[in-house]
Tab-separated table of C-alpha atoms and ligand atoms in Angstrom:
chain	number	residue	atom	x	y	z
A	1	MET	CA	68.791	226.417	144.147
A	2	LEU	CA	71.988	224.368	144.067
A	3	ASP	CA	73.192	224.428	147.651
A	4	VAL	CA	76.689	223.047	148.179
A	5	ASP	CA	78.873	222.735	151.270
A	6	VAL	CA	81.330	219.889	150.690
A	7	THR	CA	84.768	218.705	151.598
A	8	ALA	CA	86.715	216.128	149.616
A	9	THR	CA	90.347	215.111	149.312
A	10	ARG	CA	92.391	213.807	146.428
A	11	GLY	CA	95.927	212.807	147.362
A	12	SER	CA	97.281	215.794	149.271
A	13	PHE	CA	94.696	218.158	147.742
A	14	ALA	CA	91.855	219.294	149.990
A	15	LEU	CA	88.649	220.801	148.626
A	16	ARG	CA	86.377	222.858	150.869
A	17	ALA	CA	83.666	224.432	148.748
A	18	ARG	CA	80.584	226.274	149.851
A	19	PHE	CA	78.250	228.155	147.503
A	20	ARG	CA	74.629	228.592	146.533
A	21	ALA	CA	73.589	229.083	142.945
A	22	PRO	CA	70.096	229.861	141.663
A	23	THR	CA	68.306	227.382	139.406
A	24	PRO	CA	67.567	227.149	136.556
A	25	GLY	CA	70.474	228.740	134.756
A	26	ILE	CA	74.104	228.064	133.951
A	27	THR	CA	76.469	228.177	136.897
A	28	ALA	CA	80.043	228.486	135.703
A	29	LEU	CA	82.786	226.955	137.831
A	30	PHE	CA	85.705	229.124	136.845
A	31	GLY	CA	89.282	228.856	138.024
A	32	PRO	CA	92.808	228.011	136.936
A	33	SER	CA	94.029	224.514	136.263
A	34	GLY	CA	94.474	222.653	139.541
A	35	ALA	CA	91.909	224.835	141.357
A	36	GLY	CA	89.778	221.798	142.160
A	37	LYS	CA	86.997	222.222	139.584
A	38	SER	CA	86.985	218.562	138.562
A	39	THR	CA	87.229	217.431	142.160
A	40	LEU	CA	84.217	219.590	143.045
A	41	VAL	CA	82.236	218.319	140.084
A	42	HIS	CA	83.058	214.724	140.962
A	43	ALA	CA	82.026	215.363	144.563
A	44	LEU	CA	78.687	216.840	143.429
A	45	ALA	CA	78.151	213.889	141.134
A	46	GLY	CA	78.874	211.355	143.868
A	47	LEU	CA	81.911	210.008	142.014
A	48	VAL	CA	84.460	210.701	144.759
A	49	PRO	CA	83.893	210.358	148.491
A	50	ALA	CA	82.745	213.673	149.943
A	51	ALA	CA	81.292	214.929	153.192
A	52	GLY	CA	78.867	217.741	153.874
A	53	ARG	CA	75.720	218.694	152.005
A	54	VAL	CA	74.628	218.855	148.378
A	55	GLN	CA	71.082	219.825	147.580
A	56	LEU	CA	69.552	220.536	144.177
A	57	ASP	CA	66.137	222.123	144.554
A	58	GLU	CA	64.076	219.629	146.515
A	59	ALA	CA	66.499	216.715	146.070
A	60	THR	CA	69.113	216.071	148.776
A	61	TRP	CA	72.024	214.155	147.257
A	62	LEU	CA	74.394	214.325	150.176
A	63	ASP	CA	73.773	215.071	153.809
A	64	THR	CA	76.469	213.446	155.892
A	65	ALA	CA	74.862	214.462	159.186
A	66	ALA	CA	71.607	212.750	158.182
A	67	GLY	CA	73.356	209.712	156.669
A	68	THR	CA	72.188	210.520	153.113
A	69	ASP	CA	74.477	209.761	150.175
A	70	VAL	CA	72.542	209.152	146.959
A	71	ALA	CA	74.290	206.850	144.475
A	72	ALA	CA	75.846	208.615	141.488
A	73	GLU	CA	73.572	206.977	138.920
A	74	ARG	CA	70.499	207.931	140.936
A	75	ARG	CA	71.399	211.621	141.063
A	76	ARG	CA	70.332	211.778	137.419
A	77	ILE	CA	73.160	213.960	136.152
A	78	GLY	CA	73.826	214.330	132.440
A	79	TYR	CA	77.534	214.615	131.584
A	80	VAL	CA	79.284	216.181	128.648
A	81	PHE	CA	83.051	215.947	128.823
A	82	GLN	CA	85.872	217.521	126.852
A	83	ASP	CA	86.004	214.453	124.603
A	84	ALA	CA	82.455	213.675	123.517
A	85	ARG	CA	82.762	209.941	124.295
A	86	LEU	CA	80.251	208.911	121.631
A	87	PHE	CA	79.924	205.222	120.916
A	88	PRO	CA	82.054	204.751	117.785
A	89	HIS	CA	80.098	201.718	116.546
A	90	LEU	CA	76.758	203.566	116.668
A	91	ASP	CA	75.530	206.321	114.358
A	92	VAL	CA	74.246	209.643	115.698
A	93	GLU	CA	70.649	208.436	115.828
A	94	ASP	CA	71.584	205.406	117.929
A	95	ASN	CA	73.816	207.473	120.196
A	96	LEU	CA	70.794	209.694	120.849
A	97	LEU	CA	68.540	206.698	121.393
A	98	TYR	CA	71.002	205.390	123.955
A	99	GLY	CA	70.351	208.551	125.981
A	100	LEU	CA	66.620	208.120	125.626
A	101	ARG	CA	66.802	204.503	126.803
A	102	ARG	CA	68.542	205.642	129.985
A	103	ALA	CA	65.683	208.034	130.789
A	104	PRO	CA	63.496	207.038	133.723
A	105	PRO	CA	59.818	206.364	133.066
A	106	CYS	CA	58.642	209.898	133.808
A	107	ASP	CA	57.336	212.831	131.818
A	108	HIS	CA	60.065	213.601	129.327
A	109	TYR	CA	60.904	217.287	129.078
A	110	ALA	CA	63.461	216.742	126.306
A	111	ARG	CA	61.901	215.159	123.207
A	112	ARG	CA	63.933	213.489	120.508
A	113	ASP	CA	62.590	215.623	117.629
A	114	GLU	CA	63.006	218.861	119.483
A	115	ILE	CA	66.551	218.008	120.559
A	116	VAL	CA	67.468	217.089	116.967
A	117	ALA	CA	66.100	220.444	115.786
A	118	LEU	CA	67.577	222.544	118.604
A	119	LEU	CA	71.048	221.065	118.217
A	120	GLY	CA	71.034	221.036	114.420
A	121	LEU	CA	71.489	217.270	114.194
A	122	GLY	CA	68.966	216.539	111.436
A	123	THR	CA	71.519	216.062	108.650
A	124	LEU	CA	73.949	214.112	110.830
A	125	LEU	CA	71.741	211.277	112.054
A	126	GLU	CA	73.288	208.543	109.923
A	127	ARG	CA	76.907	209.499	110.559
A	128	ARG	CA	79.306	207.784	112.904
A	129	ALA	CA	81.480	209.679	115.390
A	130	HIS	CA	84.552	209.677	113.112
A	131	GLN	CA	82.501	211.426	110.397
A	132	LEU	CA	81.704	214.397	112.646
A	133	SER	CA	83.639	217.576	113.422
A	134	GLY	CA	84.622	218.231	117.043
A	135	GLY	CA	81.736	220.683	117.436
A	136	GLU	CA	79.228	218.271	115.919
A	137	ARG	CA	80.388	215.518	118.247
A	138	GLN	CA	79.820	217.763	121.257
A	139	ARG	CA	76.319	218.622	120.028
A	140	VAL	CA	75.495	214.923	119.767
A	141	ALA	CA	76.928	214.383	123.258
A	142	LEU	CA	74.709	217.194	124.533
A	143	GLY	CA	71.659	215.667	122.868
A	144	ARG	CA	72.426	212.207	124.230
A	145	ALA	CA	72.882	213.602	127.751
A	146	LEU	CA	69.639	215.585	127.608
A	147	LEU	CA	67.540	212.742	126.248
A	148	ALA	CA	68.278	210.825	129.456
A	149	GLN	CA	66.141	213.596	131.063
A	150	PRO	CA	68.717	214.622	133.679
A	151	ARG	CA	68.038	216.884	136.649
A	152	LEU	CA	71.394	218.599	136.221
A	153	LEU	CA	73.560	218.898	133.140
A	154	LEU	CA	77.243	218.883	133.917
A	155	LEU	CA	79.467	220.313	131.226
A	156	ASP	CA	83.129	219.698	132.032
A	157	GLU	CA	85.219	221.906	129.711
A	158	PRO	CA	83.077	220.863	126.724
A	159	LEU	CA	84.891	223.194	124.326
A	160	ALA	CA	88.448	222.563	125.505
A	161	SER	CA	89.341	220.270	122.611
A	162	ILE	CA	87.737	222.453	119.927
A	163	ASP	CA	89.692	225.230	118.147
A	164	VAL	CA	88.761	228.676	119.420
A	165	ALA	CA	87.655	229.665	115.906
A	166	ARG	CA	85.231	226.727	115.755
A	167	ARG	CA	83.626	227.114	119.168
A	168	ASP	CA	80.682	228.842	117.545
A	169	GLU	CA	79.706	225.407	116.287
A	170	VAL	CA	78.649	224.697	119.872
A	171	LEU	CA	78.214	227.933	121.861
A	172	PRO	CA	74.979	229.161	120.219
A	173	TYR	CA	73.469	225.714	120.786
A	174	LEU	CA	74.364	225.861	124.463
A	175	GLU	CA	72.670	229.249	124.612
A	176	SER	CA	69.565	227.759	122.995
A	177	LEU	CA	69.480	224.938	125.535
A	178	ARG	CA	69.932	227.385	128.398
A	179	ASP	CA	67.064	229.527	127.153
A	180	ARG	CA	64.798	226.640	126.172
A	181	TYR	CA	64.966	224.289	129.157
A	182	SER	CA	64.748	224.956	132.847
A	183	ILE	CA	67.437	222.351	133.489
A	184	PRO	CA	70.199	223.611	135.773
A	185	MET	CA	73.640	223.408	134.202
A	186	LEU	CA	77.069	223.428	135.760
A	187	TYR	CA	79.673	224.608	133.284
A	188	VAL	CA	83.319	224.001	134.138
A	189	SER	CA	85.748	226.256	132.354
A	190	HIS	CA	89.033	228.059	132.623
A	191	GLN	CA	88.056	230.337	129.696
A	192	TYR	CA	86.561	233.587	130.967
A	193	ASP	CA	85.112	234.381	127.527
A	194	GLU	CA	82.942	231.269	127.595
A	195	VAL	CA	81.839	232.056	131.125
A	196	LEU	CA	80.769	235.559	130.108
A	197	ARG	CA	78.858	234.300	127.153
A	198	LEU	CA	76.910	231.580	128.914
A	199	ALA	CA	76.829	231.939	132.666
A	200	THR	CA	73.966	233.247	134.721
A	201	HIS	CA	75.984	232.689	137.901
A	202	VAL	CA	79.722	232.317	138.507
A	203	VAL	CA	81.666	230.464	141.193
A	204	LEU	CA	85.354	231.390	141.332
A	205	LEU	CA	87.517	228.561	142.560
A	206	ALA	CA	91.230	228.582	143.467
A	207	ASP	CA	93.293	226.283	145.678
A	208	GLY	CA	90.230	224.210	146.517
A	209	ARG	CA	88.322	227.205	147.931
A	210	VAL	CA	85.487	229.368	146.614
A	211	LEU	CA	86.977	232.862	146.279
A	212	ALA	CA	83.737	234.541	145.246
A	213	ALA	CA	80.349	233.667	143.784
A	214	GLY	CA	77.677	235.803	142.186
A	215	THR	CA	76.267	237.112	138.945
A	216	PRO	CA	78.741	237.740	136.102
A	217	ALA	CA	78.224	241.483	136.703
A	218	ALA	CA	79.138	241.203	140.387
A	219	ILE	CA	82.060	238.852	139.774
A	220	SER	CA	83.466	241.070	137.004
A	221	VAL	CA	84.267	243.824	139.510
A	222	ASP	CA	85.345	241.499	142.332
A	223	PRO	CA	89.058	241.898	143.131
A	224	ALA	CA	89.361	238.090	143.433
A	225	LEU	CA	88.857	237.797	139.662
A	226	ARG	CA	91.780	240.047	138.727
A	227	PRO	CA	94.662	237.595	139.071
A	228	LEU	CA	92.635	234.968	137.185
A	229	VAL	CA	91.897	237.032	134.055
A	230	GLY	CA	95.055	239.154	133.900
A	231	VAL	CA	95.449	242.913	133.502
A	232	ASP	CA	93.887	243.097	130.040
A	233	GLY	CA	90.885	240.969	130.972
A	234	VAL	CA	89.747	243.180	133.851
A	235	GLY	CA	86.556	245.035	133.124
A	236	SER	CA	82.942	245.303	134.119
A	237	VAL	CA	80.134	243.211	132.773
A	238	ILE	CA	76.743	244.809	132.494
A	239	ASP	CA	73.482	243.013	131.845
A	240	THR	CA	71.234	245.544	130.206
A	241	GLU	CA	68.623	246.139	127.547
A	242	VAL	CA	68.455	247.457	123.999
A	243	ILE	CA	66.309	250.592	124.097
A	244	ALA	CA	66.748	251.699	120.471
A	245	THR	CA	68.371	250.571	117.244
A	246	ASP	CA	69.466	252.476	114.155
A	247	PRO	CA	67.513	251.908	110.930
A	248	ALA	CA	70.112	249.447	109.633
A	249	GLY	CA	69.815	247.422	112.861
A	250	THR	CA	73.564	247.323	113.399
A	251	LEU	CA	73.948	249.901	116.179
A	252	ALA	CA	72.027	249.553	119.398
A	253	THR	CA	71.512	252.025	122.205
A	254	LEU	CA	71.876	250.370	125.600
A	255	ALA	CA	70.724	251.717	128.949
A	256	ILE	CA	73.355	252.073	131.709
A	257	GLY	CA	71.308	253.658	134.495
A	258	THR	CA	70.029	256.831	132.864
A	259	GLY	CA	73.169	256.911	130.706
A	260	ARG	CA	73.331	255.501	127.198
A	261	LEU	CA	75.921	253.502	125.279
A	262	ARG	CA	75.824	252.851	121.560
A	263	VAL	CA	77.444	249.624	120.456
A	264	ALA	CA	77.547	247.469	117.349
A	265	VAL	CA	74.956	244.728	117.712
A	266	ALA	CA	73.858	242.261	115.118
A	267	ASP	CA	70.387	240.911	115.367
A	268	ALA	CA	69.061	242.342	118.647
A	269	GLY	CA	65.820	244.314	118.609
A	270	VAL	CA	64.421	246.791	121.094
A	271	GLY	CA	63.782	245.060	124.412
A	272	ALA	CA	66.470	242.392	123.908
A	273	ARG	CA	68.510	241.678	127.023
A	274	VAL	CA	72.204	241.833	126.264
A	275	ARG	CA	75.419	241.392	128.186
A	276	LEU	CA	78.123	243.916	127.619
A	277	GLN	CA	81.749	243.905	128.659
A	278	VAL	CA	83.613	247.181	129.100
A	279	LEU	CA	87.308	246.559	129.721
A	280	ALA	CA	89.028	248.806	132.251
A	281	ARG	CA	91.745	249.623	129.722
A	282	ASP	CA	89.064	251.041	127.358
A	283	VAL	CA	87.692	253.622	129.801
A	284	ILE	CA	89.057	257.183	130.125
A	285	LEU	CA	88.126	259.439	133.031
A	286	ALA	CA	87.331	263.149	132.893
A	287	THR	CA	86.427	265.504	135.721
A	288	GLU	CA	84.318	267.748	133.471
A	289	PRO	CA	81.725	266.890	130.824
A	290	PRO	CA	83.847	266.345	127.728
A	291	HIS	CA	83.122	268.012	124.403
A	292	ALA	CA	84.660	268.049	120.916
A	293	LEU	CA	85.728	264.414	121.120
A	294	SER	CA	85.448	261.525	118.686
A	295	VAL	CA	84.352	259.215	121.504
A	296	ARG	CA	80.549	259.326	121.667
A	297	ASN	CA	79.950	257.092	124.636
A	298	VAL	CA	80.171	259.176	127.776
A	299	LEU	CA	78.633	258.132	131.104
A	300	GLU	CA	78.347	260.365	134.139
A	301	GLY	CA	78.933	258.853	137.561
A	302	THR	CA	80.656	259.082	140.926
A	303	LEU	CA	84.194	257.941	141.606
A	304	ALA	CA	83.675	255.201	144.184
A	305	GLU	CA	87.189	253.889	144.775
A	306	LEU	CA	90.799	254.001	143.647
A	307	VAL	CA	92.731	250.749	143.969
A	308	ASP	CA	96.521	250.805	143.669
A	309	GLU	CA	97.501	248.137	141.132
A	310	GLY	CA	101.275	248.582	141.359
A	311	PRO	CA	103.620	251.160	139.878
A	312	ASP	CA	101.895	251.366	136.479
A	313	ALA	CA	98.225	251.622	137.216
A	314	VAL	CA	95.340	252.523	139.442
A	315	LEU	CA	91.986	250.852	138.994
A	316	ALA	CA	89.171	253.355	139.405
A	317	GLY	CA	85.665	252.154	140.223
A	318	ILE	CA	82.910	254.436	138.949
A	319	GLU	CA	79.350	254.075	140.205
A	320	ILE	CA	76.670	254.846	137.637
A	321	GLU	CA	73.273	254.329	139.247
A	322	GLY	CA	73.908	250.832	140.503
A	323	VAL	CA	76.273	249.875	137.683
A	324	ARG	CA	79.995	249.693	138.443
A	325	LEU	CA	82.440	250.599	135.694
A	326	LEU	CA	86.203	250.102	136.021
A	327	ALA	CA	88.860	252.335	134.475
A	328	ARG	CA	92.583	251.648	134.397
A	329	ILE	CA	94.402	254.950	134.790
A	330	THR	CA	97.903	256.097	135.753
A	331	HIS	CA	99.099	257.382	139.106
A	332	ALA	CA	99.943	260.630	137.320
A	333	ALA	CA	96.321	261.009	136.200
A	334	VAL	CA	95.104	260.555	139.778
A	335	THR	CA	97.397	263.370	140.917
A	336	GLU	CA	96.881	265.738	137.993
A	337	LEU	CA	93.083	265.424	137.998
A	338	GLY	CA	92.917	265.521	141.800
A	339	LEU	CA	90.877	262.307	141.818
A	340	SER	CA	89.406	261.128	145.082
A	341	PRO	CA	86.367	259.034	145.994
A	342	GLY	CA	83.098	260.951	145.895
A	343	LEU	CA	84.114	263.129	142.941
A	344	ARG	CA	81.731	263.550	139.994
A	345	VAL	CA	83.379	262.034	136.905
A	346	TRP	CA	82.651	261.294	133.263
A	347	ALA	CA	83.678	257.927	131.874
A	348	LEU	CA	84.547	257.868	128.189
A	349	VAL	CA	84.095	254.376	126.804
A	350	LYS	CA	86.395	253.744	123.834
A	351	ALA	CA	85.109	250.262	123.080
A	352	ALA	CA	82.617	247.820	124.463
A	353	SER	CA	81.981	244.301	123.329
A	354	LEU	CA	78.850	242.267	123.386
A	355	ARG	CA	79.080	238.985	125.275
A	356	GLY	CA	76.018	237.177	124.031
A	357	HIS	CA	72.400	237.637	124.844
A	358	VAL	CA	71.440	236.916	128.384
A	359	TYR	CA	68.775	234.793	129.885
A	360	ALA	CA	65.579	236.794	129.428
A	361	ARG	CA	64.228	237.466	125.969
A	362	PRO	CA	61.958	240.158	124.544
A	363	ALA	CA	58.250	239.471	124.754
A	364	ALA	CA	57.713	238.560	121.086
A	365	ASP	CA	60.571	236.070	121.144
A	366	ALA	CA	59.335	234.538	124.394
A	367	ALA	CA	55.894	234.071	122.857
A	368	ASP	CA	57.433	232.249	119.898
A	369	ARG	CA	59.223	229.934	122.256
A	370	ARG	CA	56.076	229.254	124.238
A	371	GLY	CA	54.720	227.665	121.107
A	372	LEU	CA	57.570	225.159	121.354
A	373	ALA	CA	57.275	224.433	125.052
A	374	ALA	CA	56.104	221.170	126.519
A	375	GLY	CA	53.155	222.528	128.400
A	376	SER	CA	54.652	225.008	130.848
A	377	PRO	CA	53.313	228.516	131.274
A	378	ASP	CA	56.660	230.301	131.086
A	379	GLY	CA	57.911	228.680	127.909
A	380	HIS	CA	60.391	226.442	129.699
A	381	ALA	CA	59.977	222.721	129.491
A	382	ARG	CA	59.909	221.307	132.995
A	383	ARG	CA	62.229	218.719	134.349
A	384	PRO	CA	60.920	216.135	136.797
A	385	ALA	CA	61.431	216.511	140.526
A	386	GLU	CA	61.734	213.739	143.022
A	387	ASN	CA	63.945	212.919	145.950
A	388	GLU	CA	65.921	209.717	145.860
A	389	LYS	CA	68.126	207.957	148.343
A	390	GLY	CA	70.552	205.187	147.674
A	391	ARG	CA	74.139	203.990	147.512
A	392	ARG	CA	77.201	205.493	145.914
A	393	GLY	CA	78.180	203.921	142.637
A	394	ASP	CA	78.943	203.967	138.926
A	395	PRO	CA	82.726	204.293	138.826
A	396	SER	CA	82.441	203.947	135.035
A	397	LEU	CA	81.763	207.688	134.926
A	398	GLU	CA	85.050	208.479	136.664
A	399	ARG	CA	87.550	210.295	134.487
B	401	ADP	P1	90.973	221.447	138.030
B	401	ADP	O1	89.837	220.649	137.507
B	401	ADP	O2	90.561	222.793	138.548
B	401	ADP	O3	92.112	221.544	137.078
B	401	ADP	P2	91.419	219.186	139.760
B	401	ADP	O4	90.223	219.018	140.624
B	401	ADP	O5	91.568	218.275	138.596
B	401	ADP	O6	91.560	220.702	139.338
B	401	ADP	O7	92.718	218.988	140.660
B	401	ADP	C1	92.900	219.645	141.902
B	401	ADP	C2	94.151	219.078	142.595
B	401	ADP	O8	93.914	217.738	142.951
B	401	ADP	C3	95.383	219.110	141.726
B	401	ADP	O9	96.463	219.509	142.546
B	401	ADP	C4	95.531	217.676	141.283
B	401	ADP	O10	96.883	217.359	141.103
B	401	ADP	C5	94.943	216.906	142.441
B	401	ADP	N1	94.314	215.639	142.013
B	401	ADP	C6	93.311	215.509	141.133
B	401	ADP	N2	92.974	214.210	140.969
B	401	ADP	C7	93.783	213.494	141.789
B	401	ADP	C8	93.916	212.112	142.101
B	401	ADP	N3	93.137	211.196	141.508
B	401	ADP	N4	94.882	211.762	142.996
B	401	ADP	C9	95.665	212.689	143.592
B	401	ADP	N5	95.553	214.014	143.343
B	401	ADP	C10	94.653	214.432	142.457
């Protein structure tokens, strides 16, 4: 558990952030520019003065009441910033070795060979930073950070300086790290797409305050998210499972309660956990079971709420056995269909997009990964745990 209750100030800006996020996993700090994401990250890292409490699992980094304030370099945080900050005079191999040399003398959960393989660095080892693409540089930065065997990996907008089209040079590797190691990660981003793809937990930040925190599924239907993602980005996120595939393996049937959705899926077998996004603008409501339609994906549920979104739209929340779907409809539709909470409705899903595989994997895949693991029963390499106390320090990490 990452347990945070901190205050910090920067100029006239005041941060007051309180949240708890499960570990391991990727906690995304999501919010607009100026929300205080960097300030919060710096406060967690011990790089700006902060008061309150910060606890990561059994390690207390800050507890003002008890007089504890562990020095930044002793919190054992691995950083990856927007600019990779590789050493230009060293090749990739030596950049990685630099990370390894910073590791404390403990059991290493991240091994050099495994990191090189996981991050696809094998053919790059003799190159210098200027001979690498932006994505390759970030992969080296990730490897260097991990080889220092950190307790927490802090990723501060690591894709912000990479073209959107080239982000796949890094994103699948981040997913591999998330699924391979039990290291907690804090991922700072103002890109909701990245958050959906990677996060296991989301903290929404605006004006120095936590607006909401929870799983991506819970946050996706939280009204606090709406102004941050805009009208077209509103939609529900559903973590679910592939229960069948077509013979070609390109269409998967997903379970939504007892309902079923068929979506295009590459490379996900039966049992795979997947994350799906259904945008509110892609859902049509009917008050009778529809027939003779080209749309095949129909889910039956109960109309839970109608939220007035201004003159053009109403956002309808539909409850389908514990799953909440959102539909953007018109005021005229509400009147003409006589919609009111409690009514039985059918949601027609025009399109749904896959947002990456989520944390858990099917049994066969998990068994494969166990073969890779450094001696832990669940297939995750373990990171060391110890509690340290000390002084604040290391301004060299300040941005
Ligand atoms: P984000 O990372 O979400 O973009 P920041 O934490 O960088 O937000 O900034 C939050 C607020 O704090 C902004 O209003 C910014 O201008 C202010 N701020 C950040 N750093 C400093 C600083 N060193 N001195 C004064 N104000 C700062």
